[in-house]
CSV table of C-alpha atoms in Angstrom, one decimal:
chain,number,residue,atom,x,y,z
A,95,UNK,CA,-0.1,0.1,0.0
A,96,UNK,CA,1.4,3.5,-0.8
A,97,UNK,CA,0.2,6.5,0.9
A,98,UNK,CA,-0.4,10.3,-0.5
A,99,UNK,CA,-2.7,13.4,-1.0
A,100,UNK,CA,-5.7,14.0,-2.9
A,101,UNK,CA,-4.7,16.8,-5.2
A,102,UNK,CA,-7.6,16.8,-7.4
A,103,UNK,CA,-11.5,15.4,-7.8
A,104,UNK,CA,-13.0,15.1,-11.1
A,105,UNK,CA,-15.9,12.9,-12.3
A,106,UNK,CA,-15.8,10.2,-9.6
A,107,UNK,CA,-11.9,10.0,-10.1
A,108,UNK,CA,-9.4,11.3,-7.3
A,109,UNK,CA,-6.2,11.9,-8.4
A,110,UNK,CA,-3.5,11.3,-5.5
A,111,UNK,CA,-0.2,12.9,-5.3
A,112,UNK,CA,2.5,10.4,-3.7
A,113,UNK,CA,6.2,11.4,-4.2
A,114,UNK,CA,6.6,12.8,-7.5
A,115,UNK,CA,4.1,11.0,-9.2
A,116,UNK,CA,0.2,11.5,-9.4
A,117,UNK,CA,-2.2,8.4,-9.7
A,118,UNK,CA,-5.6,8.3,-10.8
A,119,UNK,CA,-7.4,6.4,-8.3
A,120,UNK,CA,-11.4,5.3,-7.6
A,121,UNK,CA,-12.8,5.4,-4.0
A,122,UNK,CA,-13.5,1.6,-2.8
A,123,UNK,CA,-17.2,1.0,-2.3
A,124,UNK,CA,-16.7,0.4,1.3
A,125,UNK,CA,-16.5,4.3,1.7
A,126,UNK,CA,-20.0,4.6,0.0
A,127,UNK,CA,-21.3,2.1,2.2
A,128,UNK,CA,-20.1,4.3,5.4
A,129,UNK,CA,-21.3,7.5,3.5
A,130,UNK,CA,-17.6,8.9,3.5
A,131,UNK,CA,-16.7,10.8,0.3
A,132,UNK,CA,-12.9,11.4,-0.2
A,133,UNK,CA,-12.2,14.9,-0.5
A,134,UNK,CA,-9.5,16.7,-1.9
A,135,UNK,CA,-6.7,17.6,0.6
A,136,UNK,CA,-7.0,14.0,2.4
A,137,UNK,CA,-4.1,11.8,3.4
A,138,UNK,CA,-5.1,8.5,1.8
A,139,UNK,CA,-3.6,5.1,1.4
A,140,UNK,CA,-3.9,3.3,-1.9
A,141,UNK,CA,-3.3,0.1,-3.9
A,142,UNK,CA,-1.8,0.4,-7.5
A,143,UNK,CA,-3.8,-1.8,-9.6
A,144,UNK,CA,-2.5,-0.8,-12.9
A,145,UNK,CA,0.6,1.6,-13.5
A,146,UNK,CA,-0.7,5.1,-12.4
A,147,UNK,CA,-3.9,3.8,-11.3
A,148,UNK,CA,-5.3,2.5,-8.1
A,149,UNK,CA,-7.8,2.4,-5.5
A,150,UNK,CA,-8.3,4.5,-2.5
A,151,UNK,CA,-8.4,1.9,0.7
A,152,UNK,CA,-8.1,4.1,3.7
A,153,UNK,CA,-8.8,7.7,4.6
A,154,UNK,CA,-6.6,9.6,7.5
A,155,UNK,CA,-8.6,11.3,10.3
A,156,UNK,CA,-9.0,15.1,9.2
A,157,UNK,CA,-8.1,17.9,10.9
A,158,UNK,CA,-10.8,20.0,9.4
A,159,UNK,CA,-13.1,19.9,6.2
A,160,UNK,CA,-15.4,22.5,4.4
A,161,UNK,CA,-18.4,21.6,2.7
A,162,UNK,CA,-18.6,24.0,0.2
A,163,UNK,CA,-15.5,23.9,-1.1
A,164,UNK,CA,-15.5,20.2,-0.2
A,165,UNK,CA,-11.8,20.3,0.8
A,166,UNK,CA,-10.2,18.6,3.9
A,167,UNK,CA,-7.3,19.6,5.8
A,168,UNK,CA,-6.4,23.4,5.3
A,169,UNK,CA,-4.2,25.4,7.2
A,170,UNK,CA,-5.2,28.8,6.3
A,171,UNK,CA,-8.2,30.6,4.4
A,172,UNK,CA,-7.5,33.6,2.4
A,173,UNK,CA,-10.4,35.6,2.5
A,174,UNK,CA,-10.4,38.1,-0.8
A,175,UNK,CA,-12.4,41.0,-0.2
A,176,UNK,CA,-12.5,43.8,-2.9
A,177,UNK,CA,-12.3,47.4,-2.4
A,178,UNK,CA,-14.8,48.2,-5.0
A,179,UNK,CA,-16.9,46.3,-7.5
A,180,UNK,CA,-18.0,44.7,-5.4
A,181,UNK,CA,-17.7,47.0,-2.9
A,182,UNK,CA,-15.9,46.3,0.3
A,183,UNK,CA,-18.4,45.1,3.0
A,184,UNK,CA,-17.6,44.3,6.4
A,185,UNK,CA,-20.4,42.2,7.1
A,186,UNK,CA,-19.8,39.9,4.4
A,187,UNK,CA,-16.2,39.6,5.6
A,188,UNK,CA,-17.3,39.0,9.0
A,189,UNK,CA,-19.6,36.2,7.5
A,190,UNK,CA,-16.5,34.5,6.1
A,191,UNK,CA,-14.4,35.1,9.2
A,192,UNK,CA,-17.0,33.4,11.4
A,193,UNK,CA,-17.2,30.5,9.1
A,194,UNK,CA,-13.7,29.8,9.1
A,195,UNK,CA,-13.0,30.5,12.6
A,196,UNK,CA,-15.8,27.8,13.6
A,197,UNK,CA,-13.7,25.3,11.5
A,198,UNK,CA,-10.9,26.2,13.5
A,199,UNK,CA,-8.8,27.5,10.1
A,200,UNK,CA,-6.4,30.5,10.2
A,201,UNK,CA,-7.7,33.4,8.2
A,202,UNK,CA,-5.7,35.9,6.2
A,203,UNK,CA,-7.4,39.0,4.6
A,204,UNK,CA,-6.4,40.2,1.2
A,205,UNK,CA,-8.3,43.3,0.2
A,206,UNK,CA,-8.2,43.9,-3.8
A,207,UNK,CA,-8.5,46.1,-6.4
A,208,UNK,CA,-7.1,49.1,-4.5
A,209,UNK,CA,-5.7,50.7,-7.4
A,210,UNK,CA,-9.4,51.6,-8.5
A,211,UNK,CA,-10.3,53.5,-5.6
A,212,UNK,CA,-10.0,57.2,-4.6
A,213,UNK,CA,-7.8,58.5,-1.8
A,214,UNK,CA,-10.8,58.9,0.5
A,215,UNK,CA,-11.8,55.7,-0.2
A,216,UNK,CA,-8.4,54.4,0.6
A,217,UNK,CA,-8.0,56.1,3.9
A,218,UNK,CA,-11.6,54.2,4.7
A,219,UNK,CA,-10.1,50.9,3.7
A,220,UNK,CA,-6.8,51.6,5.6
A,221,UNK,CA,-8.8,52.3,8.9
A,222,UNK,CA,-10.6,48.9,8.4
A,223,UNK,CA,-7.3,47.4,7.9
A,224,UNK,CA,-6.2,48.5,11.1
A,225,UNK,CA,-9.3,47.4,13.1
A,226,UNK,CA,-9.2,43.9,11.6
A,227,UNK,CA,-5.1,43.8,12.9
A,228,UNK,CA,-6.1,45.0,15.9
A,229,UNK,CA,-8.1,42.0,16.8
A,230,UNK,CA,-5.3,39.7,15.7
A,231,UNK,CA,-5.8,39.2,11.7
A,232,UNK,CA,-3.3,39.7,8.9
A,233,UNK,CA,-4.5,42.0,6.2
A,234,UNK,CA,-2.9,42.7,3.0
A,235,UNK,CA,-3.8,45.5,0.5
A,236,UNK,CA,-3.4,44.5,-3.1
A,237,UNK,CA,-3.7,45.4,-6.7
A,238,UNK,CA,-3.3,42.5,-8.8
A,239,UNK,CA,-3.3,44.9,-11.9
A,240,UNK,CA,0.0,46.4,-10.7
A,241,UNK,CA,2.1,43.1,-9.8
A,242,UNK,CA,5.1,45.0,-9.0
A,243,UNK,CA,3.4,47.0,-6.1
A,244,UNK,CA,2.5,43.7,-4.4
A,245,UNK,CA,3.8,43.0,-1.1
A,246,UNK,CA,5.7,39.4,-0.7
A,247,UNK,CA,3.2,37.2,-0.5
A,248,UNK,CA,5.4,33.9,-1.0
A,249,UNK,CA,6.0,33.6,2.7
A,250,UNK,CA,2.2,33.4,3.6
A,251,UNK,CA,2.0,30.2,1.2
A,252,UNK,CA,5.3,28.3,2.3
A,253,UNK,CA,4.6,24.7,3.4
A,254,UNK,CA,0.8,25.5,3.8
A,255,UNK,CA,-2.4,24.3,2.3
A,256,UNK,CA,-4.4,27.7,1.5
A,257,UNK,CA,-8.0,28.1,0.3
A,258,UNK,CA,-9.1,31.1,-1.2
A,259,UNK,CA,-12.5,32.2,-0.2
A,260,UNK,CA,-14.4,35.5,-1.2
A,261,UNK,CA,-17.6,36.0,-3.4
A,262,UNK,CA,-17.6,36.0,-6.8
A,263,UNK,CA,-16.0,38.7,-9.0
A,264,UNK,CA,-13.4,40.1,-6.0
A,265,UNK,CA,-10.5,38.7,-7.9
A,266,UNK,CA,-9.3,35.7,-6.6
A,267,UNK,CA,-8.2,34.1,-10.2
A,268,UNK,CA,-6.8,37.1,-11.2
A,269,UNK,CA,-4.3,37.5,-8.0
A,270,UNK,CA,-3.7,33.7,-8.4
A,271,UNK,CA,-2.5,34.4,-11.9
A,272,UNK,CA,-0.3,37.0,-10.4
A,273,UNK,CA,1.3,34.8,-8.1
A,274,UNK,CA,1.9,32.0,-10.8
A,275,UNK,CA,1.7,33.2,-13.9
A,276,UNK,CA,1.8,29.7,-15.8
A,277,UNK,CA,-1.8,28.8,-14.2
A,278,UNK,CA,-3.3,31.4,-16.5
A,279,UNK,CA,-6.9,30.7,-14.8
A,280,UNK,CA,-9.8,32.0,-16.6
A,281,UNK,CA,-11.0,35.1,-15.1
A,282,UNK,CA,-14.1,36.3,-15.2
A,283,UNK,CA,-15.3,39.8,-16.1
A,284,UNK,CA,-18.0,41.0,-13.8
A,285,UNK,CA,-21.3,40.9,-15.2
A,286,UNK,CA,-22.4,44.5,-15.1
A,287,UNK,CA,-26.0,43.6,-15.2
A,288,UNK,CA,-26.0,41.6,-12.5
A,289,UNK,CA,-23.2,43.0,-10.8
A,290,UNK,CA,-21.5,39.9,-9.6
A,291,UNK,CA,-18.8,37.6,-11.1
A,292,UNK,CA,-19.8,34.7,-13.4
A,293,UNK,CA,-18.5,31.2,-11.9
A,294,UNK,CA,-15.7,30.5,-13.7
A,295,UNK,CA,-13.9,27.9,-11.4
A,296,UNK,CA,-15.6,24.8,-11.4
A,297,UNK,CA,-13.7,21.7,-9.6
A,298,UNK,CA,-11.6,21.9,-6.5
A,299,UNK,CA,-8.0,21.3,-7.2
A,300,UNK,CA,-4.8,22.0,-4.9
A,301,UNK,CA,-1.9,23.4,-7.1
A,302,UNK,CA,1.5,24.2,-6.0
A,303,UNK,CA,2.2,27.7,-5.8
A,304,UNK,CA,5.2,29.4,-3.8
A,305,UNK,CA,6.1,26.3,-2.1
A,306,UNK,CA,2.8,25.5,-0.9
A,307,UNK,CA,-0.7,24.1,-2.2
A,308,UNK,CA,-3.4,26.4,-2.9
A,309,UNK,CA,-7.0,25.4,-3.7
A,310,UNK,CA,-8.8,27.3,-6.4
A,311,UNK,CA,-12.4,26.9,-5.6
A,312,UNK,CA,-15.6,28.4,-7.0
A,313,UNK,CA,-16.3,31.9,-5.4
A,314,UNK,CA,-19.1,30.8,-2.9
A,315,UNK,CA,-21.8,33.5,-2.0
A,316,UNK,CA,-24.2,31.4,0.1
A,317,UNK,CA,-22.6,31.7,3.5
A,318,UNK,CA,-25.0,30.3,6.2
A,319,UNK,CA,-24.6,29.2,9.6
A,320,UNK,CA,-26.6,26.0,9.4
A,321,UNK,CA,-23.5,24.2,11.2
A,322,UNK,CA,-22.6,26.7,14.3
A,323,UNK,CA,-24.3,26.6,17.5
A,324,UNK,CA,-25.7,29.9,19.1
A,325,UNK,CA,-23.2,28.9,22.0
A,326,UNK,CA,-20.2,28.8,19.7
A,327,UNK,CA,-20.7,32.2,18.0
A,328,UNK,CA,-18.5,34.1,20.3
A,329,UNK,CA,-15.7,31.7,19.7
A,330,UNK,CA,-15.8,32.7,16.4
A,331,UNK,CA,-14.9,36.7,17.2
A,332,UNK,CA,-11.4,36.6,18.8
A,333,UNK,CA,-12.1,39.9,20.4
A,334,UNK,CA,-15.0,38.4,22.1
A,335,UNK,CA,-13.5,34.8,23.0
A,336,UNK,CA,-11.1,36.5,24.8
A,337,UNK,CA,-13.0,38.4,27.0
A,338,UNK,CA,-16.0,35.4,28.0
A,339,UNK,CA,-14.2,34.4,30.9
A,340,UNK,CA,-14.5,38.0,32.4
A,341,UNK,CA,-18.5,37.8,32.0
A,342,UNK,CA,-20.7,37.6,35.1
A,343,UNK,CA,-22.6,34.5,33.9
A,344,UNK,CA,-21.3,31.2,32.3
A,345,UNK,CA,-22.6,31.2,28.8
A,346,UNK,CA,-23.0,34.6,28.5
A,347,UNK,CA,-24.4,35.6,25.1
A,348,UNK,CA,-23.4,39.0,25.3
A,349,UNK,CA,-27.3,40.2,24.4
A,350,UNK,CA,-29.1,40.7,27.5
A,351,UNK,CA,-27.2,39.8,30.4
A,352,UNK,CA,-25.9,42.2,32.9
A,353,UNK,CA,-22.1,42.5,33.8
A,354,UNK,CA,-21.1,41.5,30.2
A,355,UNK,CA,-17.2,42.0,29.9
A,356,UNK,CA,-18.1,42.2,26.1
A,357,UNK,CA,-20.9,44.7,26.3
A,358,UNK,CA,-18.7,46.5,28.3
A,359,UNK,CA,-15.6,46.5,26.1
A,360,UNK,CA,-18.1,47.9,23.3
A,361,UNK,CA,-19.2,50.8,25.5
A,362,UNK,CA,-15.2,51.6,26.0
A,363,UNK,CA,-14.4,51.3,22.1
A,364,UNK,CA,-12.5,48.3,22.7
A,365,UNK,CA,-14.5,46.0,20.7
A,366,UNK,CA,-15.9,47.8,17.2
A,367,UNK,CA,-19.4,48.7,17.3
A,368,UNK,CA,-20.0,47.1,13.8
A,369,UNK,CA,-18.4,43.8,14.8
A,370,UNK,CA,-21.0,43.6,17.9
A,371,UNK,CA,-23.7,44.7,15.8
A,372,UNK,CA,-22.7,41.7,13.2
A,373,UNK,CA,-22.6,39.3,16.2
A,374,UNK,CA,-25.9,40.1,17.3
A,375,UNK,CA,-27.5,40.0,13.7
A,376,UNK,CA,-25.9,36.7,13.5
A,377,UNK,CA,-27.1,35.6,16.7
A,378,UNK,CA,-30.3,36.3,15.9
A,379,UNK,CA,-29.8,34.4,12.4
A,380,UNK,CA,-28.4,31.5,14.2
A,381,UNK,CA,-31.4,31.3,16.9
A,382,UNK,CA,-34.3,31.9,14.3
A,383,UNK,CA,-33.6,29.1,12.2
A,384,UNK,CA,-35.7,25.8,12.2
A,385,UNK,CA,-34.6,23.3,14.4
A,386,UNK,CA,-33.2,19.9,12.8
A,387,UNK,CA,-34.5,16.4,13.6
């Protein structure tokens, strides 16, 4: 039996990289019976049946996994937001951050298209950059149209498996093309009538970029919190997670409870008001969803 990692899944075949070779493998029926689907990113054991072909026999335990896009064992998620077209949105960024934090994946924030904004808009974006850095996130302001002005991003990718997240049209593929010109990923023009990007990325694949692996994934725009419980939401906001022990009540939801350290921090402007507002709106969304049986 050989060991490797699934780097691409397409039409029922799993492409497993083992050493310098890639093997085209099928999943064993035993996985179907156990309702386990091999995912891109999985570490697997496989048996070679013919040269370059084989069957996946075992899947190692996963550190984490995403459903959309379907991928496992990710070290970091690079959330790509655009400064304009589509406009920068803190509520959308916070939705992505919450989903990624809930999976215990390290988020990075890349804000693109900064070559297209006015000085005033740039000042606003710089202000948000400072707020998110203060929370503890890494934030980079980028322009794919000006590759020479890009900061050195290589170190972010070295020895890591990264997934790009962000709504369609924010420039994920353009950025990947700048990082590795040989990819020539198809980039979509924003369809002006819809104001959103056309989906150009179809399957999930791990590509070698800057001494690391990067998943190019469909820009996903449906960001629901169906897998997050209300009690877990605090943990998805680092500035609240750090203060939860100081709340008077255990299991404080930072909403109507008295002597809440989070609400006090908001009043003192130690936690940004907009982040707290987003927390409350996400909390309401989670609490009002229909129970699953």
